Amino acid sequence: MRKIFVDVYAHFSKEGEITPISFVWLDGKTYEIDKIIEKRNAASLKSGGQGIRYKILVRSKVLYLFCDENRWFLEFI
Amino acid sequence: MGRVILHVDLNNFYASVECLYQPELKNKPVAVCGESELRHGIVLAKNQIAKSYGVQTGEVIWQALKKCPNLVILKPNFPLYIRFSKLAQQIYSEYTDLIEPFGIDECWLDVTESTKILGSGRKIAYEIKERIKAELGLTVSVGVSFNKVFAKLGSDYKKPDAVTVITKENFKQIVWPLPAKDLLYVGSATEKKLSSIAIYTIGDIARSSPEYLKRILGKWGEVLWIFANGLDTTPVTPPIFEDNVKGIGNSITLPRDLNCLNDAEYVLRMLSESVAQRLRQQYLKCCTVQIWIRDSSLFSITRQEKLKNPTFLAREIFQKAFEIFKKHWNFKTPIRSLGIRALDLVCANSPYQLEFNSMEKLKLEELEKTIDKIRRRFGQSAVLPAILLSKTDLPCQIPLHNQIHPVAFFK
């Protein structure tokens, strides 16, 4: 499992809630996040790291997007 | 209903955090060690694989490498460990507000009241264990018991990733056969004394008479007897209920020995900047300055003196520390470590006797507070005393540690 750091566009609400909207993949393309299925604190045991884990749906593919101390990464096979 | 106390211990803490961030190391023996170039080269933590080779915490790197030549040695990353320690405490705080940290990786939790809603101590312990694993990627061992001493014993009893429940009914079977050294406050010296009178297990301590133990070990003899019999009643005390801090100090082991007064002045200046900054952060002043010196043969002394007036000024703390130093050290042996501690703390706005130069002092206080602001914005090295730029072979950064160290069991 690889760990790929990505640039993320996110919405910061008045209440302080951060919602990722899209991310920039290695090819430079921006991918919209279609749905956030789940948000929780979790460890990334396979690619290494810990943070807020967003289980996201992108073009009908489920991915795990982590926010680890303000750096965002994707767990990717 | 009796008390329900949990002791949660993050297993191989530093090494586990490192392995979490570098999963490729998971199947290798790993040790987190101080930097040998800076002469801090001892094993601070090791993972389970390194442990199986016999690598021990506290031993020097070359000894560890002798036991395990393919040992992966990592430098410590304290800010990361502190972050994980806080995250773990956040999880504990969802079960009780009575949390007492004992170092960076251990906590006692009093969940007596929570059991009425959340289920038994055992259930809470398993839940915490699983949450820490899922949310932080670390394993813990948890001891559940009716007092703090047995809860700690429980967390040491089976590790890693385990829960041990010690009750009033089973403690004689679980605790009493354990070696005496497993009991809190039985160090190697006490263990030696105990074995000289044929006391080898915790059960042996429990079955002796407290008067006899008191004759051999002084007042601690009686305390150990109380511990061994499960009669400890010390409460779980969250830090906010603690007495005010007793002192603020910093010490440093240097990359090379200090041989002259000029070297000592340099290091004392650096330490006093750090101590003063931490005093100001906590809105405190000190009335006494203490210095600690350890020479190259590891012999150490502490000396202290009172100040005329309470202060949080780095320059006043330094002046006093340097004065004490000059009085008590003659460099017959070179110095390996130095420390400064600010004692007799009072609130920063407590009244004191005005002096002729009081206005001058107020100006200096404002000046040093301004330096704090600059350092907060631009980093610790943004403003440094010029002397700290004079030596390239000694560290010049002003440490601003605020780590959790185990506090005394008794308060």
PDB file of N, CA and C in Angstrom, chain B residues 89-177:
ATOM      1  N   GLN B  89      -4.796  10.507  25.493  1.00  0.00           N
ATOM      2  CA  GLN B  89      -5.512  11.082  26.636  1.00  0.00           C
ATOM      3  C   GLN B  89      -6.894  11.598  26.239  1.00  0.00           C
ATOM      4  N   GLN B  90      -7.017  12.047  24.988  1.00  0.00           N
ATOM      5  CA  GLN B  90      -8.340  12.479  24.508  1.00  0.00           C
ATOM      6  C   GLN B  90      -9.308  11.296  24.509  1.00  0.00           C
ATOM      7  N   ILE B  91      -8.797  10.136  24.110  1.00  0.00           N
ATOM      8  CA  ILE B  91      -9.658   8.939  24.111  1.00  0.00           C
ATOM      9  C   ILE B  91     -10.038   8.589  25.556  1.00  0.00           C
ATOM     10  N   TYR B  92      -9.056   8.598  26.470  1.00  0.00           N
ATOM     11  CA  TYR B  92      -9.363   8.273  27.870  1.00  0.00           C
ATOM     12  C   TYR B  92     -10.431   9.226  28.422  1.00  0.00           C
ATOM     13  N   SER B  93     -10.334  10.501  27.980  1.00  0.00           N
ATOM     14  CA  SER B  93     -11.231  11.511  28.560  1.00  0.00           C
ATOM     15  C   SER B  93     -12.692  11.268  28.169  1.00  0.00           C
ATOM     16  N   GLU B  94     -12.920  10.380  27.204  1.00  0.00           N
ATOM     17  CA  GLU B  94     -14.310  10.051  26.865  1.00  0.00           C
ATOM     18  C   GLU B  94     -14.884   9.032  27.844  1.00  0.00           C
ATOM     19  N   TYR B  95     -14.041   8.500  28.718  1.00  0.00           N
ATOM     20  CA  TYR B  95     -14.500   7.499  29.689  1.00  0.00           C
ATOM     21  C   TYR B  95     -14.534   8.027  31.112  1.00  0.00           C
ATOM     22  N   THR B  96     -13.664   8.998  31.403  1.00  0.00           N
ATOM     23  CA  THR B  96     -13.638   9.588  32.741  1.00  0.00           C
ATOM     24  C   THR B  96     -12.870  10.906  32.704  1.00  0.00           C
ATOM     25  N   ASP B  97     -13.173  11.777  33.666  1.00  0.00           N
ATOM     26  CA  ASP B  97     -12.361  12.997  33.757  1.00  0.00           C
ATOM     27  C   ASP B  97     -11.277  12.849  34.821  1.00  0.00           C
ATOM     28  N   LEU B  98     -11.275  11.696  35.491  1.00  0.00           N
ATOM     29  CA  LEU B  98     -10.231  11.468  36.497  1.00  0.00           C
ATOM     30  C   LEU B  98      -9.068  10.710  35.843  1.00  0.00           C
ATOM     31  N   ILE B  99      -8.172  11.461  35.224  1.00  0.00           N
ATOM     32  CA  ILE B  99      -7.032  10.879  34.507  1.00  0.00           C
ATOM     33  C   ILE B  99      -5.756  11.435  35.111  1.00  0.00           C
ATOM     34  N   GLU B 100      -4.864  10.551  35.498  1.00  0.00           N
ATOM     35  CA  GLU B 100      -3.594  11.018  36.052  1.00  0.00           C
ATOM     36  C   GLU B 100      -2.442  10.479  35.208  1.00  0.00           C
ATOM     37  N   PRO B 101      -1.779  11.355  34.440  1.00  0.00           N
ATOM     38  CA  PRO B 101      -0.646  10.866  33.642  1.00  0.00           C
ATOM     39  C   PRO B 101       0.529  10.499  34.542  1.00  0.00           C
ATOM     40  N   PHE B 102       1.239   9.445  34.177  1.00  0.00           N
ATOM     41  CA  PHE B 102       2.448   9.025  34.899  1.00  0.00           C
ATOM     42  C   PHE B 102       3.522   8.866  33.832  1.00  0.00           C
ATOM     43  N   GLY B 103       4.076   9.994  33.417  1.00  0.00           N
ATOM     44  CA  GLY B 103       4.977   9.962  32.280  1.00  0.00           C
ATOM     45  C   GLY B 103       4.196  10.163  31.001  1.00  0.00           C
ATOM     46  N   ILE B 104       4.903  10.092  29.884  1.00  0.00           N
ATOM     47  CA  ILE B 104       4.294  10.412  28.587  1.00  0.00           C
ATOM     48  C   ILE B 104       3.407   9.272  28.085  1.00  0.00           C
ATOM     49  N   ASP B 105       3.676   8.049  28.535  1.00  0.00           N
ATOM     50  CA  ASP B 105       2.993   6.891  27.935  1.00  0.00           C
ATOM     51  C   ASP B 105       2.129   6.102  28.905  1.00  0.00           C
ATOM     52  N   GLU B 106       1.946   6.591  30.106  1.00  0.00           N
ATOM     53  CA  GLU B 106       1.141   5.846  31.078  1.00  0.00           C
ATOM     54  C   GLU B 106       0.128   6.771  31.734  1.00  0.00           C
ATOM     55  N   CYS B 107      -1.032   6.226  32.043  1.00  0.00           N
ATOM     56  CA  CYS B 107      -2.053   7.014  32.742  1.00  0.00           C
ATOM     57  C   CYS B 107      -2.853   6.118  33.670  1.00  0.00           C
ATOM     58  N   TRP B 108      -3.250   6.675  34.775  1.00  0.00           N
ATOM     59  CA  TRP B 108      -4.242   6.013  35.608  1.00  0.00           C
ATOM     60  C   TRP B 108      -5.599   6.644  35.316  1.00  0.00           C
ATOM     61  N   LEU B 109      -6.636   5.828  35.298  1.00  0.00           N
ATOM     62  CA  LEU B 109      -7.994   6.331  35.079  1.00  0.00           C
ATOM     63  C   LEU B 109      -8.876   5.797  36.192  1.00  0.00           C
ATOM     64  N   ASP B 110      -9.615   6.671  36.841  1.00  0.00           N
ATOM     65  CA  ASP B 110     -10.593   6.198  37.820  1.00  0.00           C
ATOM     66  C   ASP B 110     -11.949   6.163  37.113  1.00  0.00           C
ATOM     67  N   VAL B 111     -12.434   4.952  36.821  1.00  0.00           N
ATOM     68  CA  VAL B 111     -13.682   4.833  36.054  1.00  0.00           C
ATOM     69  C   VAL B 111     -14.831   4.325  36.935  1.00  0.00           C
ATOM     70  N   THR B 112     -14.677   4.488  38.246  1.00  0.00           N
ATOM     71  CA  THR B 112     -15.683   3.962  39.181  1.00  0.00           C
ATOM     72  C   THR B 112     -17.089   4.429  38.799  1.00  0.00           C
ATOM     73  N   GLU B 113     -17.243   5.739  38.588  1.00  0.00           N
ATOM     74  CA  GLU B 113     -18.577   6.268  38.293  1.00  0.00           C
ATOM     75  C   GLU B 113     -19.028   5.860  36.891  1.00  0.00           C
ATOM     76  N   SER B 114     -18.069   5.809  35.951  1.00  0.00           N
ATOM     77  CA  SER B 114     -18.415   5.496  34.557  1.00  0.00           C
ATOM     78  C   SER B 114     -18.949   4.073  34.412  1.00  0.00           C
ATOM     79  N   THR B 115     -18.557   3.171  35.311  1.00  0.00           N
ATOM     80  CA  THR B 115     -18.986   1.768  35.172  1.00  0.00           C
ATOM     81  C   THR B 115     -20.514   1.647  35.268  1.00  0.00           C
ATOM     82  N   LYS B 116     -21.137   2.628  35.943  1.00  0.00           N
ATOM     83  CA  LYS B 116     -22.604   2.581  36.085  1.00  0.00           C
ATOM     84  C   LYS B 116     -23.289   2.755  34.723  1.00  0.00           C
ATOM     85  N   ILE B 117     -22.622   3.453  33.819  1.00  0.00           N
ATOM     86  CA  ILE B 117     -23.221   3.709  32.504  1.00  0.00           C
ATOM     87  C   ILE B 117     -22.561   2.857  31.414  1.00  0.00           C
ATOM     88  N   LEU B 118     -21.251   2.729  31.498  1.00  0.00           N
ATOM     89  CA  LEU B 118     -20.515   2.129  30.375  1.00  0.00           C
ATOM     90  C   LEU B 118     -20.191   0.648  30.549  1.00  0.00           C
ATOM     91  N   GLY B 119     -20.528   0.083  31.691  1.00  0.00           N
ATOM     92  CA  GLY B 119     -20.226  -1.332  31.911  1.00  0.00           C
ATOM     93  C   GLY B 119     -19.010  -1.508  32.800  1.00  0.00           C
ATOM     94  N   SER B 120     -18.596  -2.739  32.977  1.00  0.00           N
ATOM     95  CA  SER B 120     -17.536  -3.051  33.945  1.00  0.00           C
ATOM     96  C   SER B 120     -16.185  -2.451  33.541  1.00  0.00           C
ATOM     97  N   GLY B 121     -15.261  -2.452  34.508  1.00  0.00           N
ATOM     98  CA  GLY B 121     -13.905  -1.975  34.245  1.00  0.00           C
ATOM     99  C   GLY B 121     -13.259  -2.765  33.120  1.00  0.00           C
ATOM    100  N   ARG B 122     -13.493  -4.071  33.116  1.00  0.00           N
ATOM    101  CA  ARG B 122     -12.923  -4.933  32.074  1.00  0.00           C
ATOM    102  C   ARG B 122     -13.427  -4.502  30.691  1.00  0.00           C
ATOM    103  N   LYS B 123     -14.754  -4.221  30.615  1.00  0.00           N
ATOM    104  CA  LYS B 123     -15.350  -3.844  29.331  1.00  0.00           C
ATOM    105  C   LYS B 123     -14.743  -2.524  28.837  1.00  0.00           C
ATOM    106  N   ILE B 124     -14.637  -1.566  29.774  1.00  0.00           N
ATOM    107  CA  ILE B 124     -14.061  -0.262  29.399  1.00  0.00           C
ATOM    108  C   ILE B 124     -12.607  -0.451  28.936  1.00  0.00           C
ATOM    109  N   ALA B 125     -11.866  -1.300  29.670  1.00  0.00           N
ATOM    110  CA  ALA B 125     -10.457  -1.522  29.324  1.00  0.00           C
ATOM    111  C   ALA B 125     -10.334  -2.088  27.911  1.00  0.00           C
ATOM    112  N   TYR B 126     -11.170  -3.080  27.574  1.00  0.00           N
ATOM    113  CA  TYR B 126     -11.102  -3.668  26.225  1.00  0.00           C
ATOM    114  C   TYR B 126     -11.472  -2.638  25.161  1.00  0.00           C
ATOM    115  N   GLU B 127     -12.478  -1.809  25.486  1.00  0.00           N
ATOM    116  CA  GLU B 127     -12.915  -0.799  24.522  1.00  0.00           C
ATOM    117  C   GLU B 127     -11.783   0.196  24.250  1.00  0.00           C
ATOM    118  N   ILE B 128     -11.127   0.651  25.329  1.00  0.00           N
ATOM    119  CA  ILE B 128     -10.018   1.607  25.176  1.00  0.00           C
ATOM    120  C   ILE B 128      -8.903   0.962  24.364  1.00  0.00           C
ATOM    121  N   LYS B 129      -8.592  -0.270  24.688  1.00  0.00           N
ATOM    122  CA  LYS B 129      -7.515  -0.992  23.990  1.00  0.00           C
ATOM    123  C   LYS B 129      -7.802  -1.049  22.480  1.00  0.00           C
ATOM    124  N   GLU B 130      -9.031  -1.393  22.132  1.00  0.00           N
ATOM    125  CA  GLU B 130      -9.366  -1.526  20.710  1.00  0.00           C
ATOM    126  C   GLU B 130      -9.395  -0.171  20.005  1.00  0.00           C
ATOM    127  N   ARG B 131      -9.882   0.850  20.724  1.00  0.00           N
ATOM    128  CA  ARG B 131      -9.931   2.185  20.108  1.00  0.00           C
ATOM    129  C   ARG B 131      -8.528   2.725  19.845  1.00  0.00           C
ATOM    130  N   ILE B 132      -7.624   2.532  20.804  1.00  0.00           N
ATOM    131  CA  ILE B 132      -6.249   3.025  20.630  1.00  0.00           C
ATOM    132  C   ILE B 132      -5.619   2.320  19.426  1.00  0.00           C
ATOM    133  N   LYS B 133      -5.931   1.030  19.284  1.00  0.00           N
ATOM    134  CA  LYS B 133      -5.360   0.265  18.172  1.00  0.00           C
ATOM    135  C   LYS B 133      -5.897   0.815  16.839  1.00  0.00           C
ATOM    136  N   ALA B 134      -7.212   1.037  16.783  1.00  0.00           N
ATOM    137  CA  ALA B 134      -7.814   1.474  15.515  1.00  0.00           C
ATOM    138  C   ALA B 134      -7.503   2.932  15.216  1.00  0.00           C
ATOM    139  N   GLU B 135      -7.578   3.776  16.237  1.00  0.00           N
ATOM    140  CA  GLU B 135      -7.459   5.216  15.974  1.00  0.00           C
ATOM    141  C   GLU B 135      -6.021   5.708  15.964  1.00  0.00           C
ATOM    142  N   LEU B 136      -5.155   5.081  16.766  1.00  0.00           N
ATOM    143  CA  LEU B 136      -3.773   5.550  16.832  1.00  0.00           C
ATOM    144  C   LEU B 136      -2.783   4.541  16.266  1.00  0.00           C
ATOM    145  N   GLY B 137      -3.231   3.336  16.036  1.00  0.00           N
ATOM    146  CA  GLY B 137      -2.332   2.322  15.487  1.00  0.00           C
ATOM    147  C   GLY B 137      -1.317   1.816  16.493  1.00  0.00           C
ATOM    148  N   LEU B 138      -1.589   1.978  17.773  1.00  0.00           N
ATOM    149  CA  LEU B 138      -0.665   1.530  18.815  1.00  0.00           C
ATOM    150  C   LEU B 138      -1.333   0.465  19.677  1.00  0.00           C
ATOM    151  N   THR B 139      -0.519  -0.338  20.338  1.00  0.00           N
ATOM    152  CA  THR B 139      -1.116  -1.300  21.275  1.00  0.00           C
ATOM    153  C   THR B 139      -0.895  -0.800  22.703  1.00  0.00           C
ATOM    154  N   VAL B 140      -1.827  -1.204  23.559  1.00  0.00           N
ATOM    155  CA  VAL B 140      -1.690  -0.833  24.975  1.00  0.00           C
ATOM    156  C   VAL B 140      -1.862  -2.082  25.825  1.00  0.00           C
ATOM    157  N   SER B 141      -1.319  -2.040  27.041  1.00  0.00           N
ATOM    158  CA  SER B 141      -1.686  -3.062  28.015  1.00  0.00           C
ATOM    159  C   SER B 141      -2.393  -2.333  29.151  1.00  0.00           C
ATOM    160  N   VAL B 142      -3.475  -2.936  29.599  1.00  0.00           N
ATOM    161  CA  VAL B 142      -4.297  -2.265  30.604  1.00  0.00           C
ATOM    162  C   VAL B 142      -4.412  -3.148  31.847  1.00  0.00           C
ATOM    163  N   GLY B 143      -4.222  -2.537  32.983  1.00  0.00           N
ATOM    164  CA  GLY B 143      -4.457  -3.224  34.258  1.00  0.00           C
ATOM    165  C   GLY B 143      -5.729  -2.660  34.855  1.00  0.00           C
ATOM    166  N   VAL B 144      -6.603  -3.549  35.311  1.00  0.00           N
ATOM    167  CA  VAL B 144      -7.854  -3.106  35.943  1.00  0.00           C
ATOM    168  C   VAL B 144      -7.831  -3.619  37.369  1.00  0.00           C
ATOM    169  N   SER B 145      -8.033  -2.725  38.328  1.00  0.00           N
ATOM    170  CA  SER B 145      -8.013  -3.207  39.709  1.00  0.00           C
ATOM    171  C   SER B 145      -8.761  -2.252  40.635  1.00  0.00           C
ATOM    172  N   PHE B 146      -8.644  -2.524  41.927  1.00  0.00           N
ATOM    173  CA  PHE B 146      -9.357  -1.686  42.896  1.00  0.00           C
ATOM    174  C   PHE B 146      -8.439  -0.658  43.530  1.00  0.00           C
ATOM    175  N   ASN B 147      -7.165  -0.654  43.136  1.00  0.00           N
ATOM    176  CA  ASN B 147      -6.275   0.419  43.584  1.00  0.00           C
ATOM    177  C   ASN B 147      -5.215   0.677  42.515  1.00  0.00           C
ATOM    178  N   LYS B 148      -4.515   1.808  42.656  1.00  0.00           N
ATOM    179  CA  LYS B 148      -3.577   2.231  41.615  1.00  0.00           C
ATOM    180  C   LYS B 148      -2.383   1.285  41.498  1.00  0.00           C
ATOM    181  N   VAL B 149      -1.893   0.802  42.634  1.00  0.00           N
ATOM    182  CA  VAL B 149      -0.692  -0.028  42.618  1.00  0.00           C
ATOM    183  C   VAL B 149      -0.951  -1.335  41.871  1.00  0.00           C
ATOM    184  N   PHE B 150      -2.071  -1.981  42.150  1.00  0.00           N
ATOM    185  CA  PHE B 150      -2.386  -3.241  41.473  1.00  0.00           C
ATOM    186  C   PHE B 150      -2.769  -3.004  40.009  1.00  0.00           C
ATOM    187  N   ALA B 151      -3.381  -1.849  39.719  1.00  0.00           N
ATOM    188  CA  ALA B 151      -3.711  -1.546  38.323  1.00  0.00           C
ATOM    189  C   ALA B 151      -2.419  -1.442  37.517  1.00  0.00           C
ATOM    190  N   LYS B 152      -1.399  -0.806  38.106  1.00  0.00           N
ATOM    191  CA  LYS B 152      -0.106  -0.685  37.401  1.00  0.00           C
ATOM    192  C   LYS B 152       0.538  -2.064  37.241  1.00  0.00           C
ATOM    193  N   LEU B 153       0.464  -2.846  38.300  1.00  0.00           N
ATOM    194  CA  LEU B 153       1.003  -4.215  38.211  1.00  0.00           C
ATOM    195  C   LEU B 153       0.307  -4.998  37.104  1.00  0.00           C
ATOM    196  N   GLY B 154      -1.006  -4.786  36.998  1.00  0.00           N
ATOM    197  CA  GLY B 154      -1.806  -5.478  35.980  1.00  0.00           C
ATOM    198  C   GLY B 154      -1.356  -5.123  34.571  1.00  0.00           C
ATOM    199  N   SER B 155      -1.040  -3.834  34.362  1.00  0.00           N
ATOM    200  CA  SER B 155      -0.640  -3.438  33.002  1.00  0.00           C
ATOM    201  C   SER B 155       0.762  -3.966  32.671  1.00  0.00           C
ATOM    202  N   ASP B 156       1.572  -4.222  33.692  1.00  0.00           N
ATOM    203  CA  ASP B 156       2.915  -4.796  33.455  1.00  0.00           C
ATOM    204  C   ASP B 156       2.850  -6.314  33.324  1.00  0.00           C
ATOM    205  N   TYR B 157       1.772  -6.912  33.860  1.00  0.00           N
ATOM    206  CA  TYR B 157       1.674  -8.366  33.991  1.00  0.00           C
ATOM    207  C   TYR B 157       1.703  -9.060  32.636  1.00  0.00           C
ATOM    208  N   LYS B 158       0.931  -8.517  31.706  1.00  0.00           N
ATOM    209  CA  LYS B 158       0.829  -9.148  30.396  1.00  0.00           C
ATOM    210  C   LYS B 158       0.893  -8.040  29.350  1.00  0.00           C
ATOM    211  N   LYS B 159       1.888  -8.095  28.480  1.00  0.00           N
ATOM    212  CA  LYS B 159       2.001  -7.112  27.422  1.00  0.00           C
ATOM    213  C   LYS B 159       2.652  -7.752  26.224  1.00  0.00           C
ATOM    214  N   PRO B 160       2.498  -7.268  25.024  1.00  0.00           N
ATOM    215  CA  PRO B 160       1.672  -6.105  24.686  1.00  0.00           C
ATOM    216  C   PRO B 160       0.229  -6.513  24.401  1.00  0.00           C
ATOM    217  N   ASP B 161      -0.618  -5.487  24.208  1.00  0.00           N
ATOM    218  CA  ASP B 161      -1.981  -5.662  23.740  1.00  0.00           C
ATOM    219  C   ASP B 161      -2.768  -6.620  24.629  1.00  0.00           C
ATOM    220  N   ALA B 162      -2.859  -6.313  25.914  1.00  0.00           N
ATOM    221  CA  ALA B 162      -3.542  -7.235  26.827  1.00  0.00           C
ATOM    222  C   ALA B 162      -4.276  -6.472  27.919  1.00  0.00           C
ATOM    223  N   VAL B 163      -5.240  -7.142  28.506  1.00  0.00           N
ATOM    224  CA  VAL B 163      -5.952  -6.585  29.665  1.00  0.00           C
ATOM    225  C   VAL B 163      -5.824  -7.582  30.803  1.00  0.00           C
ATOM    226  N   THR B 164      -5.422  -7.117  31.976  1.00  0.00           N
ATOM    227  CA  THR B 164      -5.333  -7.989  33.144  1.00  0.00           C
ATOM    228  C   THR B 164      -6.204  -7.404  34.248  1.00  0.00           C
ATOM    229  N   VAL B 165      -7.089  -8.232  34.771  1.00  0.00           N
ATOM    230  CA  VAL B 165      -7.979  -7.763  35.833  1.00  0.00           C
ATOM    231  C   VAL B 165      -7.522  -8.377  37.161  1.00  0.00           C
ATOM    232  N   ILE B 166      -7.234  -7.508  38.102  1.00  0.00           N
ATOM    233  CA  ILE B 166      -6.831  -7.977  39.435  1.00  0.00           C
ATOM    234  C   ILE B 166      -7.900  -7.543  40.425  1.00  0.00           C
ATOM    235  N   THR B 167      -8.583  -8.522  40.978  1.00  0.00           N
ATOM    236  CA  THR B 167      -9.687  -8.200  41.889  1.00  0.00           C
ATOM    237  C   THR B 167      -9.297  -8.532  43.338  1.00  0.00           C
ATOM    238  N   LYS B 168     -10.206  -8.176  44.237  1.00  0.00           N
ATOM    239  CA  LYS B 168      -9.950  -8.495  45.652  1.00  0.00           C
ATOM    240  C   LYS B 168      -9.925 -10.013  45.851  1.00  0.00           C
ATOM    241  N   GLU B 169     -10.602 -10.724  44.945  1.00  0.00           N
ATOM    242  CA  GLU B 169     -10.683 -12.179  45.085  1.00  0.00           C
ATOM    243  C   GLU B 169      -9.444 -12.883  44.513  1.00  0.00           C
ATOM    244  N   ASN B 170      -8.886 -12.315  43.410  1.00  0.00           N
ATOM    245  CA  ASN B 170      -7.806 -13.083  42.764  1.00  0.00           C
ATOM    246  C   ASN B 170      -6.404 -12.501  42.976  1.00  0.00           C
ATOM    247  N   PHE B 171      -6.286 -11.397  43.736  1.00  0.00           N
ATOM    248  CA  PHE B 171      -4.959 -10.764  43.777  1.00  0.00           C
ATOM    249  C   PHE B 171      -3.899 -11.647  44.445  1.00  0.00           C
ATOM    250  N   LYS B 172      -4.341 -12.517  45.360  1.00  0.00           N
ATOM    251  CA  LYS B 172      -3.341 -13.379  46.018  1.00  0.00           C
ATOM    252  C   LYS B 172      -2.752 -14.384  45.028  1.00  0.00           C
ATOM    253  N   GLN B 173      -3.580 -14.824  44.073  1.00  0.00           N
ATOM    254  CA  GLN B 173      -3.063 -15.778  43.077  1.00  0.00           C
ATOM    255  C   GLN B 173      -2.208 -15.059  42.023  1.00  0.00           C
ATOM    256  N   ILE B 174      -2.615 -13.843  41.645  1.00  0.00           N
ATOM    257  CA  ILE B 174      -1.898 -13.156  40.557  1.00  0.00           C
ATOM    258  C   ILE B 174      -0.686 -12.382  41.068  1.00  0.00           C
ATOM    259  N   VAL B 175      -0.911 -11.579  42.099  1.00  0.00           N
ATOM    260  CA  VAL B 175       0.129 -10.629  42.518  1.00  0.00           C
ATOM    261  C   VAL B 175       1.181 -11.273  43.426  1.00  0.00           C
ATOM    262  N   TRP B 176       0.741 -12.066  44.378  1.00  0.00           N
ATOM    263  CA  TRP B 176       1.674 -12.529  45.400  1.00  0.00           C
ATOM    264  C   TRP B 176       2.835 -13.381  44.876  1.00  0.00           C
ATOM    265  N   PRO B 177       2.657 -14.193  43.832  1.00  0.00           N
ATOM    266  CA  PRO B 177       3.831 -14.957  43.365  1.00  0.00           C
ATOM    267  C   PRO B 177       4.853 -14.121  42.592  1.00  0.00           C
TER     268      PRO B 177
END
